[in-house]
Coordinates of C-alpha atoms and ligand atoms in Angstrom, one line a residue:
X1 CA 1.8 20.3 3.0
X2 CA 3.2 18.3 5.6
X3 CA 4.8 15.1 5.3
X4 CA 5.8 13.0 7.6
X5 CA 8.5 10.4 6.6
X6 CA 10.0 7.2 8.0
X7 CA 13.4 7.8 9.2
X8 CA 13.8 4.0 9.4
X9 CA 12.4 2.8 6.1
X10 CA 15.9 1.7 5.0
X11 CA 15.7 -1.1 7.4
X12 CA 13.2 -2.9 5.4
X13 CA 15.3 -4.1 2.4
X14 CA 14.7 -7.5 1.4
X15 CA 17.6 -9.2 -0.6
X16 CA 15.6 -11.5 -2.9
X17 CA 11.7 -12.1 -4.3
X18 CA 10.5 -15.4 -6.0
X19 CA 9.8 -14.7 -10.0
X20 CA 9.8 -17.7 -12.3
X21 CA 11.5 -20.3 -10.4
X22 CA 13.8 -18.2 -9.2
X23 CA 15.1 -15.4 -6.3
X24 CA 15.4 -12.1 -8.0
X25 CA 16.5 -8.9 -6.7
X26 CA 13.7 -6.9 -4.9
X27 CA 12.4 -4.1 -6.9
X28 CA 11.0 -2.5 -3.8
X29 CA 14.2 -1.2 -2.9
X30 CA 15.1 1.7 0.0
X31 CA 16.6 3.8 -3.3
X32 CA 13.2 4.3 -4.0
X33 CA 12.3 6.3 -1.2
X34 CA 15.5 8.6 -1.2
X35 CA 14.6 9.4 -4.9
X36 CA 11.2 11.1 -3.2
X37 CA 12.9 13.0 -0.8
X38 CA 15.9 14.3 -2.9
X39 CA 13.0 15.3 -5.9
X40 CA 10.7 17.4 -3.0
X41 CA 13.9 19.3 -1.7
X42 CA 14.8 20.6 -4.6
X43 CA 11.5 21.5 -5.6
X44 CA 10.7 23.2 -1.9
X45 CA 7.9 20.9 -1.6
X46 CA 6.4 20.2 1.7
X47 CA 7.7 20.6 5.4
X48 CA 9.4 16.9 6.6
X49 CA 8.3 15.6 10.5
X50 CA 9.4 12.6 11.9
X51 CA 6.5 10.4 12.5
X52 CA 5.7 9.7 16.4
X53 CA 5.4 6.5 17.9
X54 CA 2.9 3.9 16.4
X55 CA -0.7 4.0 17.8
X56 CA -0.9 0.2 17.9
X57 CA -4.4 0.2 19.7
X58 CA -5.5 1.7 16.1
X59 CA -3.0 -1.0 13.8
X60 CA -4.9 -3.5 15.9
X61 CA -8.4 -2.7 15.3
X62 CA -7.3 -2.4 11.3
X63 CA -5.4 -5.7 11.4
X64 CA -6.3 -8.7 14.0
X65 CA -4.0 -9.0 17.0
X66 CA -2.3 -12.4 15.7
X67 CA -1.6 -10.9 12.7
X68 CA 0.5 -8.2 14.6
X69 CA 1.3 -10.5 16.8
X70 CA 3.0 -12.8 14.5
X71 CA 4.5 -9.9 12.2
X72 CA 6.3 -8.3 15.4
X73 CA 7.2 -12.0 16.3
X74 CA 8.4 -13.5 12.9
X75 CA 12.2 -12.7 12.9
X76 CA 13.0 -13.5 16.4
X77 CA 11.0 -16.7 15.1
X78 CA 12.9 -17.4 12.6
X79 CA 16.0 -16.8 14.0
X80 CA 14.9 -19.4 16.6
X81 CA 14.7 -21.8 13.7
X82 CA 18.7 -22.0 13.2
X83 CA 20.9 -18.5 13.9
X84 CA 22.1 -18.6 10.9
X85 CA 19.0 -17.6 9.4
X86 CA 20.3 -13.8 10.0
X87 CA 21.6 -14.2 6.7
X88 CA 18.5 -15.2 4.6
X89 CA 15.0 -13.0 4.3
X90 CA 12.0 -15.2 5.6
X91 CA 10.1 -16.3 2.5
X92 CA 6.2 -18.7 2.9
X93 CA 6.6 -21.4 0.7
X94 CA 3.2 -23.2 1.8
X95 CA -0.5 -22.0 2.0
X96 CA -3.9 -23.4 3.3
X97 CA -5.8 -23.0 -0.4
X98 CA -9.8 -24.2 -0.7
X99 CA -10.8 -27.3 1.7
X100 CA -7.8 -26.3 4.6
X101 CA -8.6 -25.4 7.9
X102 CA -8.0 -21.4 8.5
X103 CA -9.7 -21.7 12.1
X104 CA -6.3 -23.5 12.9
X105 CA -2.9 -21.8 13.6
X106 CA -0.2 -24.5 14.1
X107 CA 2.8 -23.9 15.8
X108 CA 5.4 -24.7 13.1
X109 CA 6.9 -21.5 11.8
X110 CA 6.3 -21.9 7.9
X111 CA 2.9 -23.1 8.5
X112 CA 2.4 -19.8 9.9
X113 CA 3.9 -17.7 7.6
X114 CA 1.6 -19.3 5.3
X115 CA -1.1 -18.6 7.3
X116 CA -0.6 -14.6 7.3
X117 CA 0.5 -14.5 3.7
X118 CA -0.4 -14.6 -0.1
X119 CA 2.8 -14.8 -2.0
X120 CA 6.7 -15.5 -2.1
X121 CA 7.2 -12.6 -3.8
X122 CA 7.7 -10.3 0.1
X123 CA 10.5 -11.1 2.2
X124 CA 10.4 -10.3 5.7
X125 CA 14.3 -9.1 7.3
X126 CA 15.3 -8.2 10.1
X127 CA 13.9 -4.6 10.2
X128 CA 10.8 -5.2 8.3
X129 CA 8.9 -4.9 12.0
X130 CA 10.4 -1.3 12.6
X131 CA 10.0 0.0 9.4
X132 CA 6.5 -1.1 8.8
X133 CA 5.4 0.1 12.0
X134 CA 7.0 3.8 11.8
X135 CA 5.3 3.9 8.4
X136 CA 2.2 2.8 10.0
X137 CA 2.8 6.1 12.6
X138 CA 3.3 8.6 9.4
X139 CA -0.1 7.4 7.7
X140 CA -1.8 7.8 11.1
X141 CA -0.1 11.2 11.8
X142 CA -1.1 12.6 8.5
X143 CA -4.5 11.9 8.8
X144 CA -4.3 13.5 12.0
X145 CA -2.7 16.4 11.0
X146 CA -5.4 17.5 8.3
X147 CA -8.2 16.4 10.7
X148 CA -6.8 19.1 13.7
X149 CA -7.8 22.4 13.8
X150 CA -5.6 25.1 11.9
X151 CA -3.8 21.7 10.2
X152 CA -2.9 21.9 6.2
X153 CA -5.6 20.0 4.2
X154 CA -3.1 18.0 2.9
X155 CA -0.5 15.6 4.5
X156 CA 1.8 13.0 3.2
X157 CA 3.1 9.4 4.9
X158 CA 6.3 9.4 2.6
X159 CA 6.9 6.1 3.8
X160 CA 8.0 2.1 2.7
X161 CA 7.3 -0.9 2.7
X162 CA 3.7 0.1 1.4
X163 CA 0.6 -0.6 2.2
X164 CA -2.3 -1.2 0.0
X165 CA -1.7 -5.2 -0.7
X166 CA -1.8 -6.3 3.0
X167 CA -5.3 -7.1 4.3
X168 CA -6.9 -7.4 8.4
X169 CA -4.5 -10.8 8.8
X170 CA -2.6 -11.1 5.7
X171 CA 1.1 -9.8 3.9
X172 CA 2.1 -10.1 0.2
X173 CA 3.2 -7.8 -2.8
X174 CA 5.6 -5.9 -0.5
X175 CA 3.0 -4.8 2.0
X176 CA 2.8 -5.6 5.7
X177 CA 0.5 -3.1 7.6
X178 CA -1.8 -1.3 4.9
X179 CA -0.7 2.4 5.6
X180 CA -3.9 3.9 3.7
X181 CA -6.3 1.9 5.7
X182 CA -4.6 3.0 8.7
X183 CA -5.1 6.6 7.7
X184 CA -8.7 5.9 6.7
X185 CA -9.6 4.5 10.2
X186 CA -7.6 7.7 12.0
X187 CA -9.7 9.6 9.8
X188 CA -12.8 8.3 10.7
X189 CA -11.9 8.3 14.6
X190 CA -11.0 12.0 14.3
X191 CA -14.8 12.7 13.4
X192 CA -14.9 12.2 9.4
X193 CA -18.4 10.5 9.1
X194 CA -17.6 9.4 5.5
X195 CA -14.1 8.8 4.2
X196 CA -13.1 7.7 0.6
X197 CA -10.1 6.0 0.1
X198 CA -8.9 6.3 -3.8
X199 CA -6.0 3.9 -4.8
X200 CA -4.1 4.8 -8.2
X201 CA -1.6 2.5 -8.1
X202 CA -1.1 -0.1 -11.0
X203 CA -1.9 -2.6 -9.1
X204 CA -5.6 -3.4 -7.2
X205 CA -5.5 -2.9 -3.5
X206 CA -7.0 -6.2 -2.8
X207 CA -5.9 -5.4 1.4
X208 CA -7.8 -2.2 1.7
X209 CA -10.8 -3.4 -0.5
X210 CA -11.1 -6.6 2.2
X211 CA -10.9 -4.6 5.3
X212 CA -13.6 -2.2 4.7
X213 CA -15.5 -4.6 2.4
X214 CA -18.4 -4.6 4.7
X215 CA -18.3 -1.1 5.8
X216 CA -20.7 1.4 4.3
X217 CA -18.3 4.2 6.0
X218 CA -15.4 4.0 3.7
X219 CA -15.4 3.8 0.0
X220 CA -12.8 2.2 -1.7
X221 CA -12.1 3.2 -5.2
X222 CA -9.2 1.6 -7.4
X223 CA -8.1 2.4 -10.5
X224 CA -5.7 -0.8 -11.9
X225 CA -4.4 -3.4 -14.4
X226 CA -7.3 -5.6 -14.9
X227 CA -6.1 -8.2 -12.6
X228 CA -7.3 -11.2 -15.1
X229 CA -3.2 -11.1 -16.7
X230 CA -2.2 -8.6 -13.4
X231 CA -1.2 -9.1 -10.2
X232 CA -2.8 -9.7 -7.7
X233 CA -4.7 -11.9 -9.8
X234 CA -7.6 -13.0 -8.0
X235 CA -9.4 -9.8 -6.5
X236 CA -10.2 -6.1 -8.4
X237 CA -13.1 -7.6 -10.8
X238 CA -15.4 -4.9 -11.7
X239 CA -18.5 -6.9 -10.0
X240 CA -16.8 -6.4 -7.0
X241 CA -19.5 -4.2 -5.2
X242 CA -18.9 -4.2 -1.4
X243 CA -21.6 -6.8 0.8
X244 CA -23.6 -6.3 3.2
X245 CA -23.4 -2.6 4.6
X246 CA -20.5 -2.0 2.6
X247 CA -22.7 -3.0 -0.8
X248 CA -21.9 -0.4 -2.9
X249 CA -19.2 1.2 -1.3
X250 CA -16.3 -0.3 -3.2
X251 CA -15.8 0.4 -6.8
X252 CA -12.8 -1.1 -9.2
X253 CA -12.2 0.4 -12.5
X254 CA -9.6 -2.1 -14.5
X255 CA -8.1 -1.3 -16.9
X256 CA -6.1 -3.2 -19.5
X257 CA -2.4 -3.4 -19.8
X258 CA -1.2 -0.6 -22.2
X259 CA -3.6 1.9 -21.3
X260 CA -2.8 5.3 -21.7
X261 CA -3.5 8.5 -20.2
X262 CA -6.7 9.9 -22.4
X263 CA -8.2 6.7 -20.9
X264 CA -6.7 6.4 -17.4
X265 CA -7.9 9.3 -17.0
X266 CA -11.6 8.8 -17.6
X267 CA -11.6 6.5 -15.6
X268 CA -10.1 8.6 -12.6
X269 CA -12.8 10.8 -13.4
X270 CA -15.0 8.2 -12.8
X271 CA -13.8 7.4 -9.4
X272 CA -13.6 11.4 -8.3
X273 CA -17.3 11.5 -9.3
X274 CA -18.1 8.2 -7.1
X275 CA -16.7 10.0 -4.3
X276 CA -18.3 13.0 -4.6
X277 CA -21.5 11.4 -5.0
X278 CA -20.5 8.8 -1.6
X279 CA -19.8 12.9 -0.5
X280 CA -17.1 11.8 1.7
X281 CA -15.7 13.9 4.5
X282 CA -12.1 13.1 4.3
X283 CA -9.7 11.4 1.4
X284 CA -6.8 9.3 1.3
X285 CA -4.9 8.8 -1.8
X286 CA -3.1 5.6 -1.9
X287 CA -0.5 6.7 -4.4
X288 CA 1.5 4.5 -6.6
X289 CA 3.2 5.9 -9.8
X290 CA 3.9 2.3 -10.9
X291 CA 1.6 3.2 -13.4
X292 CA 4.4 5.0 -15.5
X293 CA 5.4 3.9 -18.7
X294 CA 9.5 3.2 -17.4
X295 CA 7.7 1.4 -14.8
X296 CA 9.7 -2.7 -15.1
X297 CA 7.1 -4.4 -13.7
X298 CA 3.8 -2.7 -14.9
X299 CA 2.3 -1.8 -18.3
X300 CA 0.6 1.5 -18.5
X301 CA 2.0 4.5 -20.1
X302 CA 2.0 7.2 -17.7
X303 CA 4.6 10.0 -18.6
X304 CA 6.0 12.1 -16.1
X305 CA 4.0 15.2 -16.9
X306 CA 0.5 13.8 -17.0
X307 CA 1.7 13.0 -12.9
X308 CA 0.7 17.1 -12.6
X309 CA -2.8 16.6 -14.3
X310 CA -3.2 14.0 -11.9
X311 CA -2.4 15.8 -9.3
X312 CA -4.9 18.9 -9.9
X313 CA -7.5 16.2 -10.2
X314 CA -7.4 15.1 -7.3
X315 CA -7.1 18.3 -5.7
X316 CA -10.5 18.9 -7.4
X317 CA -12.6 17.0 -4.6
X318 CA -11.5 20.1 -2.2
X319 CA -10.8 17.5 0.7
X320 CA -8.5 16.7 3.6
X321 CA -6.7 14.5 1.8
X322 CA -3.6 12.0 3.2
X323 CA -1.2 10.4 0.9
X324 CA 0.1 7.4 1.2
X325 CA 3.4 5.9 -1.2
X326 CA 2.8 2.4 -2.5
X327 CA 4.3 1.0 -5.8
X328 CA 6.8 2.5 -8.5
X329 CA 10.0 0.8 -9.3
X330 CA 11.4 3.0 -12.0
X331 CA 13.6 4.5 -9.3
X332 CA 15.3 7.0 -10.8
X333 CA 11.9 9.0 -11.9
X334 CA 9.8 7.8 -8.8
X335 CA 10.5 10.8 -7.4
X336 CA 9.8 13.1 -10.1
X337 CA 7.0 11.9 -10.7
X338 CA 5.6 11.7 -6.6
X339 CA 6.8 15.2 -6.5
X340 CA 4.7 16.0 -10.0
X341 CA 1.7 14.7 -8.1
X342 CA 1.9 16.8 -4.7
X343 CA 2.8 19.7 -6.8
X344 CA 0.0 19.1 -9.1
X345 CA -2.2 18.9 -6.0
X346 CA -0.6 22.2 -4.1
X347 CA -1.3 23.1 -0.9
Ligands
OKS401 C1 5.4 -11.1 -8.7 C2 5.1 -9.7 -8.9 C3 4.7 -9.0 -7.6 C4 4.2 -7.7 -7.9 C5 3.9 -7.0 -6.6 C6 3.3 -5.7 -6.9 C7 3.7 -4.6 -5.9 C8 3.1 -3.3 -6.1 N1 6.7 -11.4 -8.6 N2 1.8 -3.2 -5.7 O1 1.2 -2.0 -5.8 O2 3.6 -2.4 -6.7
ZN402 ZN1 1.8 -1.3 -7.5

């Protein structure tokens, strides 16, 4: 298994988030990631490549060119504002809800933070623009590596910030350039006719649901907190169907807070059986293991050795299959339990 991992995820580390009227520490911290790598050396698992540079022509055909635009913009933006911004992550503060113009982008910066954003919850620093992008470049190499000829079936974008939150135009819940509908799309340009994207994070991936919402070439499947008391809140319903050519290709299974594994499960099952019925070509796994039971900010009860059933599950489908790393936040056993997984899996 190769897995290619961002050497510069470490300088994406916001200071603070918004939570109940006030600026918290961010659980999405650069710990996180060095808990991965320490728990696959010791366990021999996987060869580590440095990713190459970004293909941007492809993060511009998944996301619209304003929205890259403004994300490669914002902190020179922002530091344009008043230099002593260096100091303080960029936070929105105001959004265009029902009845405001969207066909509008004004010039003043928070207005267009607002504009490409969902929540107050994602700081953006100073590196957030060069770690998001070399984790962009590890989702699209790994799909490229098990799409080449002689390449492992199995490749991993061990990378942060994740991905599965931010949408064609949008950032929020710690994502900025959706790293598993990056790989999905490299897939599909390497020759996969059919690619299934499965997300089994705790939380719905409302971005890659939107940006292949009305394609009837990618299934997405995601198995979640059932977002009526979870975030994100307003997107991962179960009449959620897909529209127009995509009707049909995008199935969420929610799930109540306090579910365990007999019944997570099932309904993994349910999604592995979706896909082999879509009979995809290609896979990516959008991989959280916030759906532990340590996790702090999540409420199913995943324990650390059910992360190797998982893992053989998936492995099941017999396909190329990328992973990409999105939520977890009970650092310490993140990377046990991402190692459980890709062990689990083999390859
Ligand atoms: C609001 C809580 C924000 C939760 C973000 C969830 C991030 C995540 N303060 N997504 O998969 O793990
Ligand atoms: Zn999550």
């Amino acid at each position: 298994m190769l897995i290619f991992h961002n050497p510069v995820h470490d300088q994406h580390a916001g200071r603070q988030e918004m939570f109940r009227g006030k600026l918290v520490p961010c659980h999405e911290t650069p710990a996180r990631l060095e808990y991965v790598m320490d728990a696959l050396r010791q366990r021999g698992i996987g060869e580590l490549r440095a990713p190459s540079a970004p293909d941007m022509e492809l993060v511009k055909r998944v996301h619209t060119p304003r929205y890259v635009d403004f994300l490669a913009r914002a902190w020179q933006d922002w530091l344009a504002l008043d230099p002593t911004n260096a100091e303080l992550d960029i936070l929105p503060s105001v959004w265009p809800v029902r009845g405001f113009r969207h066909d509008i982008e004004p010039t003043n910066f928070a207005a267009r933070l607002g504009l490409f954003s969902f929540d107050s919850g994602c700081p953006i620093t100073a590196g957030t623009w060069t770690a998001a992008t070399a984790g962009a470049a590890c989702a699209i190499d790994a799909a490229r590596a098990v799409t080449g000829t002689g390449g492992p079936r199995v490749a991993m974008a061990l990378t942060r910030p994740p991905g599965h939150h931010a949408g064609a135009d949008f950032f929020g819940g710690y994502c900025f350039l959706n790293n598993a509908a990056l790989a999905a799309q490299a897939l599909r340009d390497a020759g996969a006719a059919r690619v299934a994207i499965l997300d089994v994070d705790y939380h719905h991936g409302n971005g890659t649901q939107s940006i292949f919402y009305e394609r009837g070439d990618v299934l997405t499947v995601s198995v979640h907190g059932d977002p009526t008391t979870e975030y994100p809140f307003f997107l991962g319903y179960a009449d959620e169907a897909g529209e127009g050519a995509g009707f049909g290709a995008n199935l969420n299974l929610p799930l109540p807070a306090g579910t365990d594994f007999a019944t997570w499960t099932q309904a993994l099952q349910q999604g592995l059986s979706a896909i082999a019925a879509f009979k995809a070509d290609a896979l990516v796994i959008a991989l959280g293991v916030d759906t532990y039971e340590g996790d702090p900010i999540s409420k199913f009860k995943l324990k650390s050795a059910h992360y190797l059933e998982v893992g053989r599950a998936l492995a099941s489908l017999g396909l190329p299959t990328v992973f990409t790393m999105e939520g977890g936040y009970a650092v310490a056993d993140v990377g046990v339990n991402v190692a459980n997984v890709l062990e689990g899996f083999g390859g």
